[in-house]
Amino acid sequence: VLFVVNITYSIYVIQSRTMERFWAAIILLTVLQWTGAQAALGYEGCYADQEVRNFPHAEKWDGAQTNDRCISHCRSNGYAYAATEFTWQCFCGTEDQFNNLPSQSADWECLSNCAGNSAEKCGGVWRMSVYAVLALENEIRLIGDVGEEGRVEVRAVDTKDWGTVCSQGFDMDDATVACKML
């Protein structure tokens, strides 16, 4: 379980004991507010968006938006990444688009509550909470398909990366099983 704890604050040195206790209380409340905020599996971070969207595909505005709903939407449309933004927006992106995102922003910049679950954060104003679309089960695919030929790739449940099956130790029995899985 990943816990998101990002706290930014300034402490001013003040001679008054009362003010020191006040700032200590503010810092304690900030820690209590953020401790235990869990990020969903596949969370990649908070990133800035722009008018020409960083993830321009399959845009969806949903009054019941959650991160899982957005991830499911992007999965069903064949995209590798999902991003929630400003409470109810969902955008989908490719691996290349993810690799070309600007530098990651601080997680506290993605503070908008999700429309469908106020306990979740769905990005912010021009800020995207980005998630990798992970495998729901062990998967297999054929890449470079020319008729019935191609490269066999697999990925395990709860992972985002595909791996190529090597020919060493891969015989006709393995090929038969792989073909039946496709």
Short mmCIF file of C-alpha atoms in Angstrom, two decimals:
data_model
loop_
_atom_site.label_atom_id
_atom_site.label_comp_id
_atom_site.label_asym_id
_atom_site.label_seq_id
_atom_site.Cartn_x
_atom_site.Cartn_y
_atom_site.Cartn_z
CA VAL A 1 0.00 0.00 0.00
CA LEU A 2 1.38 3.35 -1.04
CA PHE A 3 0.67 6.31 1.21
CA VAL A 4 0.73 9.77 -0.31
CA VAL A 5 2.21 12.22 2.15
CA ASN A 6 3.22 15.51 0.61
CA ILE A 7 3.38 18.41 3.02
CA THR A 8 4.56 21.89 2.14
CA TYR A 9 4.65 24.57 4.79
CA SER A 10 6.68 27.52 6.02
CA ILE A 11 7.62 28.12 9.61
CA TYR A 12 8.38 31.64 10.73
CA VAL A 13 10.45 32.08 13.84
CA ILE A 14 8.34 34.06 16.28
CA GLN A 15 9.29 34.90 19.83
CA SER A 16 5.79 34.32 21.17
CA ARG A 17 5.11 30.89 22.72
CA THR A 18 1.45 31.21 21.73
CA MET A 19 2.33 31.51 18.03
CA GLU A 20 4.71 28.54 18.25
CA ARG A 21 1.87 26.38 19.56
CA PHE A 22 -0.42 27.75 16.86
CA TRP A 23 2.02 26.76 14.08
CA ALA A 24 2.57 23.37 15.69
CA ALA A 25 -1.20 22.81 15.64
CA ILE A 26 -1.41 23.84 11.97
CA ILE A 27 1.42 21.46 11.04
CA LEU A 28 -0.15 18.62 13.05
CA LEU A 29 -3.52 19.16 11.35
CA THR A 30 -1.80 19.14 7.95
CA VAL A 31 -0.09 15.85 8.77
CA LEU A 32 -3.36 14.35 9.99
CA GLN A 33 -5.14 15.53 6.85
CA TRP A 34 -2.68 13.77 4.51
CA THR A 35 -1.65 10.66 6.46
CA GLY A 36 -3.43 7.61 5.12
CA ALA A 37 -4.47 9.07 1.78
CA GLN A 38 -3.92 6.01 -0.34
CA ALA A 39 -3.03 6.12 -4.00
CA ALA A 40 -4.61 3.50 -6.23
CA LEU A 41 -2.54 0.78 -7.79
CA GLY A 42 -0.93 2.11 -10.96
CA TYR A 43 -0.72 5.73 -9.76
CA GLU A 44 2.09 7.47 -11.66
CA GLY A 45 1.76 10.95 -10.17
CA CYS A 46 0.34 14.43 -10.64
CA TYR A 47 1.20 16.24 -13.88
CA ALA A 48 0.37 19.61 -15.42
CA ASP A 49 -2.02 19.63 -18.37
CA GLN A 50 -2.47 22.28 -21.03
CA GLU A 51 -5.07 23.58 -23.48
CA VAL A 52 -3.83 21.17 -26.15
CA ARG A 53 -4.28 18.12 -23.93
CA ASN A 54 -1.32 15.96 -22.96
CA PHE A 55 -3.66 12.93 -23.10
CA PRO A 56 -6.00 13.89 -25.95
CA HIS A 57 -7.86 10.61 -26.44
CA ALA A 58 -11.34 9.38 -25.43
CA GLU A 59 -12.15 12.44 -23.32
CA LYS A 60 -15.07 11.80 -20.96
CA TRP A 61 -16.86 14.05 -18.49
CA ASP A 62 -18.62 12.01 -15.83
CA GLY A 63 -20.73 13.24 -12.90
CA ALA A 64 -19.86 10.02 -11.04
CA GLN A 65 -16.14 10.09 -11.92
CA THR A 66 -13.65 8.05 -9.90
CA ASN A 67 -10.13 7.01 -10.79
CA ASP A 68 -11.26 3.41 -11.36
CA ARG A 69 -14.05 4.55 -13.71
CA CYS A 70 -11.55 6.55 -15.75
CA ILE A 71 -9.06 3.67 -15.83
CA SER A 72 -11.82 1.29 -16.98
CA HIS A 73 -12.89 3.77 -19.67
CA CYS A 74 -9.33 4.06 -21.01
CA ARG A 75 -8.81 0.28 -20.80
CA SER A 76 -11.98 -0.36 -22.84
CA ASN A 77 -10.72 2.10 -25.47
CA GLY A 78 -7.29 0.42 -25.66
CA TYR A 79 -5.12 3.10 -24.01
CA ALA A 80 -2.13 2.52 -21.73
CA TYR A 81 -2.74 5.53 -19.44
CA ALA A 82 -5.68 7.25 -17.80
CA ALA A 83 -5.83 10.70 -16.21
CA THR A 84 -8.50 12.27 -14.04
CA GLU A 85 -8.68 16.03 -13.90
CA PHE A 86 -10.74 18.68 -12.11
CA THR A 87 -13.28 16.42 -10.36
CA TRP A 88 -15.15 14.91 -13.31
CA GLN A 89 -12.86 14.81 -16.37
CA CYS A 90 -11.14 11.71 -17.78
CA PHE A 91 -8.50 11.62 -20.51
CA CYS A 92 -6.65 8.68 -22.06
CA GLY A 93 -3.10 8.55 -23.36
CA THR A 94 -0.48 6.37 -24.96
CA GLU A 95 2.93 5.25 -23.71
CA ASP A 96 4.62 7.88 -25.92
CA GLN A 97 2.38 10.64 -24.56
CA PHE A 98 3.15 9.56 -20.99
CA ASN A 99 6.89 9.59 -21.76
CA ASN A 100 6.56 13.17 -23.09
CA LEU A 101 4.73 14.62 -20.09
CA PRO A 102 6.29 17.64 -18.39
CA SER A 103 8.05 17.13 -15.06
CA GLN A 104 5.92 15.61 -12.34
CA SER A 105 4.11 18.10 -10.09
CA ALA A 106 3.74 17.75 -6.34
CA ASP A 107 0.86 15.45 -5.38
CA TRP A 108 -0.78 18.22 -3.34
CA GLU A 109 -1.48 20.04 -6.65
CA CYS A 110 -4.00 17.28 -7.50
CA LEU A 111 -6.52 18.16 -4.79
CA SER A 112 -9.91 18.01 -6.54
CA ASN A 113 -12.25 15.47 -4.98
CA CYS A 114 -13.64 12.94 -7.45
CA ALA A 115 -17.29 13.58 -8.32
CA GLY A 116 -18.15 9.93 -7.64
CA ASN A 117 -16.13 9.52 -4.44
CA SER A 118 -15.04 12.53 -2.40
CA ALA A 119 -12.45 10.35 -0.59
CA GLU A 120 -10.48 10.11 -3.86
CA LYS A 121 -8.53 12.87 -5.60
CA CYS A 122 -9.18 13.42 -9.31
CA GLY A 123 -6.50 15.85 -10.44
CA GLY A 124 -6.94 19.58 -10.10
CA VAL A 125 -7.17 22.76 -12.16
CA TRP A 126 -5.00 21.93 -15.19
CA ARG A 127 -3.52 19.04 -13.16
CA MET A 128 -3.88 15.37 -14.06
CA SER A 129 -3.78 12.42 -11.66
CA VAL A 130 -2.16 9.88 -13.99
CA TYR A 131 -2.62 6.11 -13.75
CA ALA A 132 -1.12 3.27 -15.75
CA VAL A 133 -3.82 0.96 -17.09
CA LEU A 134 -2.76 -2.31 -15.46
CA ALA A 135 -3.58 -5.84 -16.55
CA LEU A 136 -6.64 -7.27 -14.78
CA GLU A 137 -5.37 -10.79 -15.38
CA ASN A 138 -2.43 -12.49 -17.04
CA GLU A 139 -2.58 -11.48 -20.71
CA ILE A 140 -1.07 -12.61 -23.98
CA ARG A 141 -1.02 -10.90 -27.39
CA LEU A 142 0.44 -11.27 -30.85
CA ILE A 143 2.36 -8.23 -32.16
CA GLY A 144 3.25 -7.56 -35.79
CA ASP A 145 0.49 -9.93 -36.80
CA VAL A 146 0.87 -10.95 -40.44
CA GLY A 147 -1.76 -13.59 -40.92
CA GLU A 148 -1.00 -16.08 -38.16
CA GLU A 149 2.57 -14.96 -37.45
CA GLY A 150 4.00 -12.43 -35.06
CA ARG A 151 5.84 -11.86 -31.81
CA VAL A 152 4.20 -13.26 -28.65
CA GLU A 153 4.08 -10.88 -25.68
CA VAL A 154 2.78 -11.44 -22.16
CA ARG A 155 2.09 -9.35 -19.08
CA ALA A 156 1.18 -10.40 -15.58
CA VAL A 157 -1.78 -9.23 -13.54
CA ASP A 158 -1.38 -5.74 -11.96
CA THR A 159 1.52 -4.78 -14.25
CA LYS A 160 1.70 -2.31 -17.12
CA ASP A 161 4.67 -3.60 -19.10
CA TRP A 162 4.55 -6.26 -21.79
CA GLY A 163 7.43 -8.73 -22.17
CA THR A 164 8.45 -10.65 -25.27
CA VAL A 165 8.49 -14.44 -25.08
CA CYS A 166 11.95 -15.77 -25.98
CA SER A 167 12.33 -18.62 -28.43
CA GLN A 168 14.70 -20.51 -26.13
CA GLY A 169 12.75 -23.25 -24.41
CA PHE A 170 9.60 -22.31 -26.34
CA ASP A 171 8.54 -25.39 -28.31
CA MET A 172 5.48 -26.45 -30.32
CA ASP A 173 3.57 -27.43 -27.17
CA ASP A 174 4.07 -23.92 -25.79
CA ALA A 175 3.10 -22.42 -29.15
CA THR A 176 -0.11 -24.48 -29.17
CA VAL A 177 -1.06 -23.25 -25.69
CA ALA A 178 -0.26 -19.63 -26.68
CA CYS A 179 -2.38 -19.89 -29.84
CA LYS A 180 -5.33 -21.25 -27.88
CA MET A 181 -5.02 -18.34 -25.43
CA LEU A 182 -5.15 -15.83 -28.26
#
